[in-house]
GROMACS .gro file of C-alpha atoms in nm:
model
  246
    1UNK     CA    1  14.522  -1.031  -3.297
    2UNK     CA    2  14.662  -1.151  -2.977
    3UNK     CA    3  15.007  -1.219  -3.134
    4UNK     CA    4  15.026  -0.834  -3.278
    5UNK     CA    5  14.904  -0.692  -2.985
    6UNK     CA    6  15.176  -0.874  -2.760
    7UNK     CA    7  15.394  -0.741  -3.059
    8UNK     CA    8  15.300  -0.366  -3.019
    9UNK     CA    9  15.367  -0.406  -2.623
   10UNK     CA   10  15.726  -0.591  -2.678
   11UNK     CA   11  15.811  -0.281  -2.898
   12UNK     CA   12  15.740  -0.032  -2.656
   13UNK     CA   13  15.862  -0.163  -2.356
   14UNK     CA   14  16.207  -0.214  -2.577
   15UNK     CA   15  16.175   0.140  -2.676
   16UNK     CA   16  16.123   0.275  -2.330
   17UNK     CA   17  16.390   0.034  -2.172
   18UNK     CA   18  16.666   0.192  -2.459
   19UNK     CA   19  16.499   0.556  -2.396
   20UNK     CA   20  16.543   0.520  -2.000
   21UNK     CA   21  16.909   0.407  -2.055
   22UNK     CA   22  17.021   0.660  -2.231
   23UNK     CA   23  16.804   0.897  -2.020
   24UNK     CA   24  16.996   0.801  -1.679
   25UNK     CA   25  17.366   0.789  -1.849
   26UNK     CA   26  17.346   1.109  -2.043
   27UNK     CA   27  17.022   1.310  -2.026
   28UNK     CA   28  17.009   1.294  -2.455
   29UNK     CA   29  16.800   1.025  -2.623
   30UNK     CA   30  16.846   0.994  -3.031
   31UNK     CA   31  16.551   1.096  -3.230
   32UNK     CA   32  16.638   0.802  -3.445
   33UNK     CA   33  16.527   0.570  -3.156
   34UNK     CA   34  16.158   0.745  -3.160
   35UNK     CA   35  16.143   0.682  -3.561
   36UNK     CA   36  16.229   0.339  -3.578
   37UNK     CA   37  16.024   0.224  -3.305
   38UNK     CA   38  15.712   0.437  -3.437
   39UNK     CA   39  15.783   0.300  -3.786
   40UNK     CA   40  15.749  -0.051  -3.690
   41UNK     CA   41  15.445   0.042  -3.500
   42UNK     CA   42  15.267   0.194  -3.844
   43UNK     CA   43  15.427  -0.123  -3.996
   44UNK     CA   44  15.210  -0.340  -3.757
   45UNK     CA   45  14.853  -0.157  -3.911
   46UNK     CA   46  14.936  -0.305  -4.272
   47UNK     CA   47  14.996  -0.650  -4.111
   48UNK     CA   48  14.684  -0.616  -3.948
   49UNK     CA   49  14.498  -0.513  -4.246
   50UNK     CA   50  14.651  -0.772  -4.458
   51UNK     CA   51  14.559  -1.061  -4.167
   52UNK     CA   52  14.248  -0.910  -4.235
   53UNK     CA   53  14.205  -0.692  -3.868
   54UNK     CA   54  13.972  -0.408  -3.943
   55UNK     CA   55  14.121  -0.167  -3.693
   56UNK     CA   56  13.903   0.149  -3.515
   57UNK     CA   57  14.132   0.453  -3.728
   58UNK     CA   58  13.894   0.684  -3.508
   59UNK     CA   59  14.022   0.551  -3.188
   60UNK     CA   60  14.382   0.566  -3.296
   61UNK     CA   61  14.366   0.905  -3.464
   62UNK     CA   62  14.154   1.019  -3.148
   63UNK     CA   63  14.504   0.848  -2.927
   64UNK     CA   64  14.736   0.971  -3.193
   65UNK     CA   65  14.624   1.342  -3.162
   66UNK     CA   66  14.516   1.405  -2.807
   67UNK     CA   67  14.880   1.254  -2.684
   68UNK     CA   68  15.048   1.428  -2.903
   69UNK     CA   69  14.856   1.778  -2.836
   70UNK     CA   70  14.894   1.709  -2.428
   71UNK     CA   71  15.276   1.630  -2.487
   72UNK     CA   72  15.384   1.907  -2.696
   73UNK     CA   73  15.189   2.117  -2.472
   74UNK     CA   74  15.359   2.000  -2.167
   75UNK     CA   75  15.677   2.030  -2.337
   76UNK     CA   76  15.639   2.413  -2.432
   77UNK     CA   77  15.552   2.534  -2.126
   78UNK     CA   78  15.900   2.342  -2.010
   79UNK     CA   79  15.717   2.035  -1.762
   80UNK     CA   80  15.939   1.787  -1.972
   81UNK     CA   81  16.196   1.733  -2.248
   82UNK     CA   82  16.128   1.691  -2.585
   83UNK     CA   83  16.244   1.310  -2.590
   84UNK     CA   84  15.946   1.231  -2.315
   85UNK     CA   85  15.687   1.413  -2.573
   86UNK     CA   86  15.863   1.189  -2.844
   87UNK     CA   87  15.855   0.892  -2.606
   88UNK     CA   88  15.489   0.911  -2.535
   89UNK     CA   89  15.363   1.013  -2.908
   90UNK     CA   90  15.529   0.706  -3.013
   91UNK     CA   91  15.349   0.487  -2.765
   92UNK     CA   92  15.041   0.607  -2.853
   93UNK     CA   93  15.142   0.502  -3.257
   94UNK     CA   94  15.201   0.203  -3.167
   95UNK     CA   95  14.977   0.096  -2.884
   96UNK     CA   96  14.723   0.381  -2.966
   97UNK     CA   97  14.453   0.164  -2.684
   98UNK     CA   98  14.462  -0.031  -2.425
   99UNK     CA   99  14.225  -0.241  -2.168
  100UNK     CA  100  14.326  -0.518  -1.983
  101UNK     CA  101  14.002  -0.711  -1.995
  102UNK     CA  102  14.035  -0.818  -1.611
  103UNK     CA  103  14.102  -0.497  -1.488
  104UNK     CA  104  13.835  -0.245  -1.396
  105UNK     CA  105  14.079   0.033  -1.326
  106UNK     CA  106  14.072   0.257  -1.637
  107UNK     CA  107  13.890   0.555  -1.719
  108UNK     CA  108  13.984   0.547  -2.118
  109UNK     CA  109  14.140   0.295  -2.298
  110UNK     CA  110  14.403   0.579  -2.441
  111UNK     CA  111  14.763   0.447  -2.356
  112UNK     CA  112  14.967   0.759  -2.369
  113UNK     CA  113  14.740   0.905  -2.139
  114UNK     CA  114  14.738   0.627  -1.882
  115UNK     CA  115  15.120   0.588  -1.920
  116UNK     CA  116  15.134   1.000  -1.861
  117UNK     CA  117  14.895   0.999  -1.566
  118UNK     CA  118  15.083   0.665  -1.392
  119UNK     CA  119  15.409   0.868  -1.488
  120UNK     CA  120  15.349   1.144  -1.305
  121UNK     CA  121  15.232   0.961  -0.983
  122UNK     CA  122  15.544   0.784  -0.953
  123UNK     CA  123  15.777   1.088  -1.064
  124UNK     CA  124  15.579   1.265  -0.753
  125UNK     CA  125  15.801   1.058  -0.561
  126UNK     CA  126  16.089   1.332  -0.561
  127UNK     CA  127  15.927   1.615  -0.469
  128UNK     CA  128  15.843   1.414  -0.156
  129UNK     CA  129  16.144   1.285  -0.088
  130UNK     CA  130  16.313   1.691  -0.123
  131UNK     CA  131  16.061   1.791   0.106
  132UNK     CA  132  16.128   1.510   0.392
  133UNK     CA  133  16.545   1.571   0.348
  134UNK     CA  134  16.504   1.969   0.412
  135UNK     CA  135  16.209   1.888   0.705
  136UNK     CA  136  16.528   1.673   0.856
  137UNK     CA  137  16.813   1.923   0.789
  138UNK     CA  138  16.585   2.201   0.924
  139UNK     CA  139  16.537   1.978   1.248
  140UNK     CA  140  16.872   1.911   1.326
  141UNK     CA  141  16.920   2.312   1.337
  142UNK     CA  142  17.073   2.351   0.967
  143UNK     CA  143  16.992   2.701   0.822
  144UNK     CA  144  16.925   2.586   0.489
  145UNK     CA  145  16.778   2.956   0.395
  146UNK     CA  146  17.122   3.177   0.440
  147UNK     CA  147  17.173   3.464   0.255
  148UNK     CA  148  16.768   3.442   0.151
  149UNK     CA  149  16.553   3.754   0.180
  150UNK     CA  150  16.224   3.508   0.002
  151UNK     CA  151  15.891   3.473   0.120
  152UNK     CA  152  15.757   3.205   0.307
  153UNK     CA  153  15.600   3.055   0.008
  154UNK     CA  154  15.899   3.026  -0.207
  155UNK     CA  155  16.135   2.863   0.068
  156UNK     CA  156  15.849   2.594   0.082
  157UNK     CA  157  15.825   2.566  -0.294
  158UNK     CA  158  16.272   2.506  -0.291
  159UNK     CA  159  16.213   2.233  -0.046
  160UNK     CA  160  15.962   2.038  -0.302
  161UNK     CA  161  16.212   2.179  -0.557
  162UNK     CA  162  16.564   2.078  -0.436
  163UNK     CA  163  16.811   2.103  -0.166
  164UNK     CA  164  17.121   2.285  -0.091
  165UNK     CA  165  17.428   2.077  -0.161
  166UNK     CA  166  17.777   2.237  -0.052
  167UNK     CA  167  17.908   2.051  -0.367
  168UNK     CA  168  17.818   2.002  -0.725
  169UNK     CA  169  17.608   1.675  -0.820
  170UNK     CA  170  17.574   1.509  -1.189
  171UNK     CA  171  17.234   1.596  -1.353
  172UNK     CA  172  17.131   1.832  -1.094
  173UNK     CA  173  17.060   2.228  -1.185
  174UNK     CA  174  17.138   2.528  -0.929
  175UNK     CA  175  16.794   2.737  -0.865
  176UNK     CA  176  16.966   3.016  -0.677
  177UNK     CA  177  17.094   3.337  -0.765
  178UNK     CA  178  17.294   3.618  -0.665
  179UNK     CA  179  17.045   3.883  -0.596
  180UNK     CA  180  17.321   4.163  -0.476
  181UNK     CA  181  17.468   4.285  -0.128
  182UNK     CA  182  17.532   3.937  -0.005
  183UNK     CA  183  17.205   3.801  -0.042
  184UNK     CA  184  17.073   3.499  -0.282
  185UNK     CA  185  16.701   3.417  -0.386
  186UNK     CA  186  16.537   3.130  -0.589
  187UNK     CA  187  16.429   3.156  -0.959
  188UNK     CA  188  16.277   2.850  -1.066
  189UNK     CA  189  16.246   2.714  -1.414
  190UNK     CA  190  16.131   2.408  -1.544
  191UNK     CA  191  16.321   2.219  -1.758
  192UNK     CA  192  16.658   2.407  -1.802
  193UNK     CA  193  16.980   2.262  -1.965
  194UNK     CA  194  17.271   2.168  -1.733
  195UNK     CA  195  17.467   2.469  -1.883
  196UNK     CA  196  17.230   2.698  -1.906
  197UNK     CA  197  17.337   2.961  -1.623
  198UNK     CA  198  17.233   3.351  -1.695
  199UNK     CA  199  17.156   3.561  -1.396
  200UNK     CA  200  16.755   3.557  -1.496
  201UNK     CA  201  16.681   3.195  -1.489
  202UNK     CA  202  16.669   2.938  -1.254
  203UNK     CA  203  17.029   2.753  -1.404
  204UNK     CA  204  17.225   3.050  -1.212
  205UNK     CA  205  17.581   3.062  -1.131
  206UNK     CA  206  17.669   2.921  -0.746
  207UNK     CA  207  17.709   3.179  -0.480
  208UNK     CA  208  17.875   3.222  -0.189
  209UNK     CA  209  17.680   3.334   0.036
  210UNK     CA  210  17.618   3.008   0.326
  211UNK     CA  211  17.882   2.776   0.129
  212UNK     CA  212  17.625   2.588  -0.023
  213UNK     CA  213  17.406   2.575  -0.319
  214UNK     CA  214  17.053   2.480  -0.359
  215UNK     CA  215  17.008   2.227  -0.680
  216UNK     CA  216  16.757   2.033  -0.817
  217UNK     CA  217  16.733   1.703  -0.987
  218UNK     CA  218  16.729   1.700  -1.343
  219UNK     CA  219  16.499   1.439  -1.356
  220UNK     CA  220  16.518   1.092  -1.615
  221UNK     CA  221  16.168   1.127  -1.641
  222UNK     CA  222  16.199   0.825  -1.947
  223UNK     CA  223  16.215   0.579  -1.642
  224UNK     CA  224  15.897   0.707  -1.494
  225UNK     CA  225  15.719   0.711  -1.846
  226UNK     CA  226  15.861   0.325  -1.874
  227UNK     CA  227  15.726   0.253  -1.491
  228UNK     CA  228  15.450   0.411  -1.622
  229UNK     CA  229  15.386   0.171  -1.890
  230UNK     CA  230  15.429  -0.137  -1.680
  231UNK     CA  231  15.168  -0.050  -1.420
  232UNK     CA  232  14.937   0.059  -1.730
  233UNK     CA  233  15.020  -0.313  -1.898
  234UNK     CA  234  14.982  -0.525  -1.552
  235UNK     CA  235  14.719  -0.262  -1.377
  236UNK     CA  236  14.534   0.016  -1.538
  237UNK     CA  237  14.520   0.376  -1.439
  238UNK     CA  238  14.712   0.402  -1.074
  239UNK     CA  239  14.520   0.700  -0.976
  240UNK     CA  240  14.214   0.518  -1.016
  241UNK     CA  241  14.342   0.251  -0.848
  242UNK     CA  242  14.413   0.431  -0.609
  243UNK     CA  243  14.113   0.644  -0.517
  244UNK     CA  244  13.908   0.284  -0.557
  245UNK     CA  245  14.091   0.185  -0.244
  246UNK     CA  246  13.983   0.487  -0.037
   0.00000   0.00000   0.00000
């Protein structure tokens, strides 16, 4: 049992590690990538069965199901790609549960859950980190909100969002728009393509108006599914961690 289970985690941490390659060079991930790993994951129940493993099909159809639900969910109201739905599905086919028997820190032994929940801690890293670079700008005097007629609350939802760039950056999207006479205002939207630019969504084209553009990352978020995984495989559930430690 040992022996498939350390199986079922070298498969996914190969599958995330291609995933979050491909993720950082191009933004695309193959479907094919999904298939074969998940495959070999449904190949690893008939070796269990025939080593003669009696394996909990509730549990896994419980993991199976409520990932996939969450993720396609996620993924239709535009929070992340379709490959990261893919990504985490196929975790959950092939490493449907998880406990590390040392560790106290988990609230469910479902793996694409933990791996979403650890995920999404880490990926809050960004938002952070826009925040703090438009606190500085603002600081030194910069008038990062030109040519905006917004309310308060939007300008503080662009700084979590992005920051104005007076040049165009790789796998980041523009989430301004010409709004007439001179003047520009946000229009966020999850999850847009690089060339998606119509003058009602958030993937606009640049204006004028300050010489500079405010963009936000299109985020890799393969490589925080992937850190995801690793904390979930060495630690358990981070938030929990975390809130143990308060």
């Amino acid at each position: 049992m040992l022996s498939i289970l350390f199986v079922r985690e070298i498969l996914c941490l190969a599958m995330l590690s291609i995933g979050s390659y491909y993720d950082l060079k191009t933004r695309e991930v193959n479907d094919r990538l999904w298939m074969v790993f998940g495959g070999a994951g449904l190949v690893l129940y008939a070796w269990e069965y025939a080593s003669g493993v009696t394996a909990d099909v509730q549990m896994i159809l419980v993991s199976v199901s409520l990932t996939a639900a969450i993720a396609i969910a996620l993924y239709r109201y535009g929070f992340f790609g379709g490959a990261d739905a893919k990504a985490l599905v196929a975790v959950s086919v092939i490493l449907p549960v998880y406990h590390l028997l040392m560790s106290s820190f988990y609230v469910h032994p479902l793996t694409g859950i933990t791996v979403l929940t650890n995920a999404v801690l880490f990926a809050l890293v960004v938002p952070l980190y826009n925040a703090l670079s438009n606190l500085i700008k603002v600081a030194r005097g910069e008038r990062i909100f030109e040519g905006f007629d917004e309310p308060t609350w939007k300008k503080i939802l662009a700084c979590f969002v992005g920051t104005p760039s007076s040049r165009p950056i790789r796998h980041h999207l523009v989430i301004e728009c010409s709004a007439g006479e001179g003047k520009k205002r946000f229009s966020f939207r999850l999850n847009c393509d690089e060339d998606d630019s119509d003058s009602k969504g958030s993937c606009c084209a640049e204006s004028s108006v300050g010489g500079r553009t405010w963009l936000s990352q299109n985020l890799p978020f393969l490589v925080f599914i992937l850190a995801g995984f690793l904390v979930t495989m060495l630690f358990g559930d981070m938030l929990l961690l975390m809130l143990q430690h308060q």
